[in-house]
Coordinates of C-alpha atoms in Angstrom, one line a residue:
M18 CA -7.7 2.4 35.7
A19 CA -4.9 4.1 33.7
D20 CA -3.7 0.7 32.5
V21 CA -7.2 -0.3 31.4
H22 CA -7.4 3.0 29.5
K23 CA -4.1 2.4 27.8
S24 CA -5.1 -1.1 26.9
I25 CA -8.3 0.0 25.3
R26 CA -6.4 2.8 23.4
Y27 CA -3.8 0.3 22.1
K28 CA -6.4 -2.2 21.0
T29 CA -8.2 0.7 19.2
Y30 CA -4.9 1.6 17.5
I31 CA -4.4 -2.0 16.3
L32 CA -8.0 -2.0 15.0
L33 CA -7.7 1.4 13.1
E34 CA -4.1 1.7 12.1
V35 CA -2.3 -1.6 12.1
N36 CA -5.0 -3.7 10.4
P37 CA -3.7 -7.2 11.0
A38 CA -4.3 -9.4 7.9
N39 CA -6.3 -12.1 9.9
Y40 CA -8.1 -9.7 12.3
L41 CA -11.8 -9.9 11.3
P42 CA -13.1 -6.8 13.2
S43 CA -10.5 -4.7 11.3
K44 CA -11.6 -6.1 8.0
I45 CA -15.2 -5.4 8.7
L46 CA -14.5 -1.8 9.9
N47 CA -12.3 -1.1 6.9
G48 CA -14.9 -2.5 4.5
F49 CA -17.6 -0.4 6.0
L50 CA -15.5 2.8 5.8
I51 CA -14.5 2.1 2.2
I52 CA -18.1 1.6 1.1
L53 CA -19.1 4.8 3.0
I54 CA -16.4 6.8 1.3
I55 CA -17.4 5.6 -2.2
A56 CA -21.1 6.1 -1.5
N57 CA -20.3 9.7 -0.4
V58 CA -18.6 10.5 -3.7
I59 CA -21.4 8.9 -5.7
A60 CA -24.1 10.8 -3.6
F61 CA -22.2 14.1 -4.2
A62 CA -22.1 13.5 -8.0
I63 CA -25.8 12.4 -8.2
G64 CA -26.8 15.4 -6.0
T65 CA -25.8 17.8 -8.9
V66 CA -28.5 16.2 -11.2
D67 CA -31.6 18.4 -10.8
S68 CA -34.1 15.7 -11.6
L69 CA -32.7 13.7 -8.6
A70 CA -31.7 16.5 -6.3
R71 CA -35.2 17.9 -6.0
P72 CA -37.1 14.8 -4.9
Y73 CA -34.2 13.2 -3.0
G74 CA -32.4 16.3 -1.7
S75 CA -33.4 15.8 1.9
L76 CA -32.3 12.1 1.7
F77 CA -28.9 13.2 0.4
E78 CA -28.6 15.8 3.2
W79 CA -29.4 13.2 5.9
F80 CA -26.9 10.8 4.4
N81 CA -24.3 13.5 4.5
I82 CA -25.0 14.2 8.2
F83 CA -24.7 10.5 8.9
S84 CA -21.4 10.3 7.0
V85 CA -20.0 13.4 8.7
A86 CA -20.9 11.9 12.1
I87 CA -19.1 8.6 11.3
F88 CA -16.1 10.3 9.8
S89 CA -15.9 12.7 12.8
V90 CA -15.9 9.8 15.3
E91 CA -13.3 8.0 13.1
Y92 CA -11.1 11.2 13.0
L93 CA -11.3 11.8 16.8
T94 CA -10.7 8.2 17.6
R95 CA -7.6 8.1 15.4
L96 CA -6.4 11.3 17.0
W97 CA -7.0 9.8 20.5
C98 CA -4.9 6.7 19.8
A99 CA -2.2 8.5 17.8
V100 CA 0.1 8.3 20.8
E101 CA 0.4 4.6 20.2
Y102 CA 2.4 5.1 17.0
P103 CA 5.9 3.6 17.6
H104 CA 7.6 6.9 16.5
L105 CA 5.3 9.0 18.7
K106 CA 5.4 6.9 21.9
H107 CA 8.2 8.9 23.5
V108 CA 6.6 12.3 22.7
K109 CA 4.1 14.0 25.0
P110 CA 0.5 13.1 24.1
F111 CA -0.4 16.7 23.1
K112 CA 2.6 17.0 20.8
A113 CA 2.0 13.5 19.4
R114 CA -1.6 14.4 18.5
I115 CA -0.6 17.7 17.0
G116 CA 2.0 15.9 14.9
Y117 CA -0.6 13.4 13.8
M118 CA -3.0 16.2 12.7
F119 CA -0.4 17.5 10.2
R120 CA 0.1 14.1 8.5
P121 CA -1.3 14.4 4.9
I122 CA -3.9 11.6 5.4
A123 CA -5.1 13.1 8.7
F124 CA -5.3 16.5 7.2
V125 CA -7.6 15.1 4.4
D126 CA -9.8 13.5 7.1
L127 CA -10.2 16.9 8.8
V128 CA -10.8 19.0 5.7
S129 CA -13.4 16.6 4.3
I130 CA -15.6 17.2 7.4
L131 CA -14.7 20.8 8.4
P132 CA -17.0 22.7 5.9
F133 CA -20.0 20.9 7.4
Y134 CA -19.2 22.2 10.9
L135 CA -18.3 25.7 9.7
G136 CA -21.5 26.1 7.8
N137 CA -23.9 24.6 10.4
I138 CA -22.3 25.8 13.7
F139 CA -21.0 29.2 12.7
G140 CA -23.7 29.9 10.1
L141 CA -21.2 30.6 7.3
D142 CA -22.3 30.3 3.7
L143 CA -19.8 27.8 2.5
R144 CA -21.8 26.3 -0.4
G145 CA -18.8 26.9 -2.7
L146 CA -16.7 24.7 -0.4
R147 CA -19.0 21.8 -0.8
I148 CA -16.6 20.5 -3.4
L149 CA -14.2 19.7 -0.5
R150 CA -16.5 16.8 0.1
L151 CA -14.8 15.2 -2.9
L152 CA -11.7 15.0 -0.8
R153 CA -13.3 12.2 1.0
I154 CA -12.2 9.9 -1.9
L155 CA -8.6 10.6 -0.9
K156 CA -9.4 8.8 2.4
L157 CA -9.1 5.6 0.3
A158 CA -5.4 6.1 0.2
R159 CA -5.3 4.8 3.7
Y160 CA -6.6 1.4 2.5
S161 CA -4.6 1.2 -0.7
P162 CA -0.8 0.5 -0.5
A163 CA -0.6 1.3 -4.3
I164 CA -1.8 4.9 -3.8
E165 CA 0.7 5.3 -0.9
T166 CA 3.4 3.8 -3.2
L167 CA 2.5 6.3 -6.0
G168 CA 2.7 9.2 -3.6
R169 CA 6.2 8.1 -2.5
T170 CA 7.2 7.7 -6.1
V171 CA 6.1 11.3 -6.9
Y172 CA 8.1 12.6 -3.9
N173 CA 11.2 10.5 -4.7
E174 CA 11.2 11.6 -8.4
R175 CA 10.3 15.2 -7.7
R176 CA 13.6 16.6 -9.0
A177 CA 13.3 14.6 -12.3
L178 CA 9.7 15.6 -12.7
W179 CA 10.5 19.2 -12.0
G180 CA 13.2 19.0 -14.7
A181 CA 10.8 17.4 -17.2
L182 CA 8.2 20.2 -16.4
I183 CA 10.8 22.9 -17.1
I184 CA 11.7 21.3 -20.4
M185 CA 8.0 21.1 -21.4
I186 CA 7.4 24.7 -20.5
C187 CA 10.4 25.8 -22.5
L188 CA 9.2 23.7 -25.5
I189 CA 5.7 25.3 -25.2
L190 CA 7.1 28.8 -25.1
F191 CA 9.6 28.1 -27.9
S192 CA 7.0 26.6 -30.2
S193 CA 4.5 29.3 -29.4
T194 CA 7.0 32.0 -30.3
I195 CA 8.0 30.3 -33.6
M196 CA 4.3 29.8 -34.7
Y197 CA 3.5 33.4 -33.7
L198 CA 6.3 34.7 -36.0
I199 CA 5.2 32.5 -38.9
E200 CA 1.4 32.7 -38.7
K201 CA 0.6 36.0 -37.0
D202 CA -0.1 37.8 -40.3
V203 CA -2.2 35.0 -41.8
Q204 CA -4.2 34.2 -38.7
P205 CA -4.1 37.1 -36.3
D206 CA -7.0 35.7 -34.2
D207 CA -5.3 32.4 -33.4
F208 CA -1.6 33.3 -33.6
G209 CA -1.7 37.1 -33.1
S210 CA 0.3 36.9 -29.9
I211 CA 2.5 34.4 -28.1
P212 CA -0.1 33.7 -25.4
A213 CA -2.7 33.0 -28.2
A214 CA -0.3 30.7 -30.0
A215 CA 0.4 28.9 -26.7
W216 CA -3.0 27.3 -26.9
W217 CA -2.1 25.7 -30.2
A218 CA 1.3 24.7 -28.7
V219 CA -0.2 22.9 -25.7
S220 CA -2.9 21.0 -27.8
T221 CA -0.3 20.0 -30.4
L222 CA 2.6 19.0 -28.1
T223 CA 0.3 16.9 -26.0
T224 CA -0.9 15.2 -29.3
I225 CA -4.5 16.1 -28.6
G226 CA -4.8 18.6 -31.5
Y227 CA -8.4 19.9 -31.2
G228 CA -8.2 21.4 -34.7
D229 CA -9.6 24.8 -33.6
A230 CA -6.3 26.4 -34.5
V231 CA -4.1 25.0 -37.3
P232 CA -1.2 26.5 -39.3
M233 CA -2.1 27.7 -42.8
T234 CA 1.3 28.4 -44.3
A235 CA 3.6 25.7 -45.7
M236 CA 6.3 26.7 -43.3
G237 CA 3.8 26.7 -40.4
K238 CA 2.7 23.2 -41.3
F239 CA 6.3 21.9 -41.5
V240 CA 7.2 23.5 -38.2
G241 CA 4.0 22.2 -36.6
G242 CA 4.8 18.6 -37.7
V243 CA 8.3 18.9 -36.1
F244 CA 6.8 20.1 -32.8
M245 CA 4.3 17.2 -32.9
M246 CA 7.1 14.7 -33.0
L247 CA 9.0 16.5 -30.3
G248 CA 5.8 16.5 -28.2
L249 CA 5.6 12.7 -28.4
G250 CA 8.9 12.4 -26.7
M251 CA 8.9 15.3 -24.3
F252 CA 5.4 14.8 -22.8
A253 CA 6.1 11.0 -22.5
L254 CA 9.1 11.8 -20.3
P255 CA 7.2 12.3 -17.0
I256 CA 5.2 9.1 -17.7
G257 CA 8.4 7.2 -18.1
I258 CA 9.9 8.7 -14.9
L259 CA 6.8 7.8 -12.9
A260 CA 6.5 4.3 -14.4
T261 CA 10.2 3.5 -13.6
G262 CA 10.0 5.1 -10.1
F263 CA 6.7 3.2 -9.3
S264 CA 8.3 -0.1 -10.3
Q265 CA 11.4 0.6 -8.2
E266 CA 9.3 1.7 -5.2
T267 CA 7.2 -1.5 -5.5
N268 CA 10.3 -3.7 -5.7
R269 CA 11.7 -1.8 -2.7
R270 CA 8.5 -2.3 -0.7
Q271 CA 8.5 -6.0 -1.5
F272 CA 12.2 -6.2 -0.6
V273 CA 11.5 -4.7 2.9
I274 CA 8.6 -7.0 3.5
S275 CA 10.6 -10.1 2.5
W276 CA 13.6 -8.9 4.6
G277 CA 11.3 -8.5 7.6
M278 CA 10.0 -12.0 7.1
V279 CA 13.4 -13.6 6.8
S280 CA 15.0 -11.7 9.7
R281 CA 12.2 -12.7 12.0
V282 CA 13.0 -16.4 11.6
P283 CA 15.1 -17.4 14.7
V284 CA 17.4 -19.7 12.8
F285 CA 18.6 -16.8 10.6
H286 CA 19.4 -14.5 13.6
G287 CA 23.0 -13.2 13.5
L288 CA 23.4 -13.6 9.8
N289 CA 24.8 -10.6 8.0
A290 CA 22.9 -8.5 5.4
E291 CA 24.6 -10.1 2.4
T292 CA 23.7 -13.6 3.6
I293 CA 20.0 -12.7 4.3
S294 CA 19.8 -11.1 0.8
N295 CA 21.1 -14.4 -0.7
I296 CA 18.5 -16.4 1.3
M297 CA 15.7 -14.0 0.2
S298 CA 16.5 -14.8 -3.5
M299 CA 15.9 -18.5 -2.7
L300 CA 12.6 -18.2 -0.9
K301 CA 9.2 -18.3 -2.5
S302 CA 6.1 -16.8 -0.8
R303 CA 3.0 -18.9 -0.6
T304 CA -0.4 -18.7 1.1
Y305 CA -2.6 -21.6 2.5
S306 CA -6.2 -21.4 3.5
K307 CA -7.4 -22.5 7.0
N308 CA -7.5 -26.3 7.4
E309 CA -5.6 -26.8 4.1
I310 CA -3.1 -29.7 4.3
I311 CA 0.5 -28.8 3.5
F312 CA 1.9 -32.3 3.4
K313 CA 1.1 -35.7 4.9
A314 CA 3.2 -38.3 6.6
G315 CA 4.8 -40.4 3.9
D316 CA 5.0 -37.6 1.3
P317 CA 8.4 -37.0 -0.3
A318 CA 10.2 -34.0 1.2
E319 CA 10.6 -31.3 -1.4
Q320 CA 10.6 -28.1 0.6
M321 CA 11.0 -26.7 4.1
F322 CA 8.6 -23.9 5.3
F323 CA 9.1 -20.8 7.4
I324 CA 5.9 -19.4 9.0
T325 CA 5.6 -15.6 8.5
L326 CA 1.9 -15.3 9.6
G327 CA -0.5 -17.7 11.1
S328 CA -0.1 -21.2 12.6
V329 CA 0.0 -24.9 11.7
K330 CA -1.0 -28.1 13.4
V331 CA 1.7 -30.9 13.3
E332 CA 0.6 -34.5 13.8
T333 CA 3.3 -36.9 14.7
E334 CA 3.3 -40.5 16.2
E335 CA 4.1 -38.9 19.6
G336 CA 1.1 -36.5 19.4
V337 CA -0.1 -33.2 18.1
F338 CA 1.4 -29.7 18.6
E339 CA 1.2 -26.3 17.1
L340 CA 3.7 -24.0 15.4
K341 CA 3.3 -20.3 15.1
E342 CA 4.9 -17.3 13.4
G343 CA 8.7 -17.4 13.5
N344 CA 8.8 -21.3 13.5
Y345 CA 9.6 -23.5 10.6
F346 CA 8.9 -27.1 9.7
G347 CA 9.8 -29.8 7.1
E348 CA 13.5 -29.4 7.7
I349 CA 14.1 -32.8 9.5
A350 CA 13.0 -34.8 6.4
L351 CA 15.3 -32.7 4.3
L352 CA 18.2 -33.0 6.7
E353 CA 17.9 -36.8 6.9
D354 CA 16.9 -37.1 3.2
R355 CA 13.8 -39.1 3.8
I356 CA 10.0 -38.9 3.5
H357 CA 8.0 -36.8 5.9
G358 CA 7.2 -38.5 9.2
S359 CA 4.4 -36.1 10.2
S360 CA 1.4 -34.4 8.7
V361 CA 1.0 -30.6 8.8
A362 CA -2.2 -28.5 8.2
A363 CA -2.9 -24.8 8.5
T364 CA -5.0 -23.9 11.5
T365 CA -5.5 -20.3 10.3
Q366 CA -4.9 -18.3 7.1
L367 CA -1.2 -19.1 6.6
H368 CA 1.6 -17.2 5.0
V369 CA 4.9 -19.1 4.6
L370 CA 8.2 -18.8 2.8
E371 CA 9.2 -22.0 1.0
L372 CA 12.8 -23.1 0.5
D373 CA 13.3 -25.7 -2.3
K374 CA 15.2 -28.9 -1.5
N375 CA 18.1 -28.0 -3.9
D376 CA 18.4 -24.5 -2.5
F377 CA 18.2 -25.9 1.0
Q378 CA 21.1 -28.2 0.4
Y379 CA 23.1 -25.4 -1.2
L380 CA 22.4 -23.1 1.7
L381 CA 23.6 -25.7 4.3
S382 CA 26.7 -26.3 2.2
I383 CA 27.8 -22.6 2.4
H384 CA 26.4 -22.0 5.9
P385 CA 27.0 -25.0 8.0
E386 CA 26.1 -23.0 11.1
I387 CA 22.5 -23.0 9.9
N388 CA 22.6 -26.8 9.7
Q389 CA 23.7 -27.0 13.3
K390 CA 21.1 -24.5 14.5
M391 CA 18.3 -26.5 12.8
R392 CA 19.4 -29.8 14.3
E393 CA 19.6 -28.2 17.8
E394 CA 16.1 -26.6 17.3
A395 CA 14.7 -29.9 16.1
M396 CA 16.1 -31.7 19.1
V397 CA 14.7 -29.1 21.5
R398 CA 11.3 -29.3 19.8
Q399 CA 11.2 -33.2 20.0
N400 CA 12.1 -33.0 23.7
E401 CA 9.3 -30.5 24.3
V402 CA 6.8 -32.6 22.5
A403 CA 7.9 -35.8 24.4
A404 CA 7.7 -33.9 27.7
A405 CA 4.2 -32.6 26.8
M406 CA 3.0 -36.1 25.8
T407 CA 4.4 -37.5 29.1
T408 CA 2.5 -34.9 31.1
D409 CA -0.7 -35.6 29.2
N410 CA -0.4 -39.3 29.8
S411 CA 0.2 -38.8 33.6
N412 CA -2.9 -36.7 33.8
V413 CA -5.1 -39.4 32.3

């Protein structure tokens, strides 16, 4: 019974947390939750319109109850299967779940539903906390790698952003003080104190310039123009920091994904980091749809393919066999410099890494051990296919 329980929990973990690219139930569940999250935010905003809140208020309330029920089940289920996280598997279940609860995204899940229970179960008047329902939109971060990347960017660049913030605060205080000294006698209402002048400084340095407070003296206008130009550079600084950091984080993420793909290919096992990096620069990622033909027998050999996700059907004169993730194909024709002797088609949504013919020949010239591995693997594969065909014929 315990094994069955663990199996169900692990499958639930795969469904909710891993989200395999070709796993239809996971796609359906994620799509439903994303639509529900967006609908909640829209309903919250529409609920503040009096002409709609009066006639449809009860409908909005029932929709909120339904949403809280779904989000509660989701939260408790994620909490239940949290022990399946690889980094929490060796921790006691209770501690693993407590650790999961303090993850930022799990905390958002909890806070977005907590006011409902506090208000209805304990009878607390938490109408002011209804705005916490807007936090439900942050649940979308779970389904968007870009949001996760942006969060990591802010964290990684926190020191640079903090430095930029200090510079901006100093500039605001400095410009406020200068304009206070210049304009306080002419415009005591707008520049009669440094805090009052700070409003002008903020609106000017951010290049918004509302126009409700403007310098009247010639010196004030000159100094104001100088601070406007300084504001263009200083307030663009955090944007530049975030843009550069986001680009670097995106490239780092893509590098990790590509590294994982290459290192999983058996023929590249045992190669050092520098060699794998060189191979990565040669590979091109490509996706094929289910049943799409990759090449036919008789086609010229231009690439070899490494399967990173999915499977293919290979049709040869000896018979038909299947290759899955971690396998590769198309190398024999390149090794022997001839046309393809088999036809290959995707049997599922397929992700491959392609190695061009010229890059393939260059790779073998500098790493002859890969050439030997490929020939050995090809021989083993041909023997397996021949044995399978012999078995099939004997069973007929």
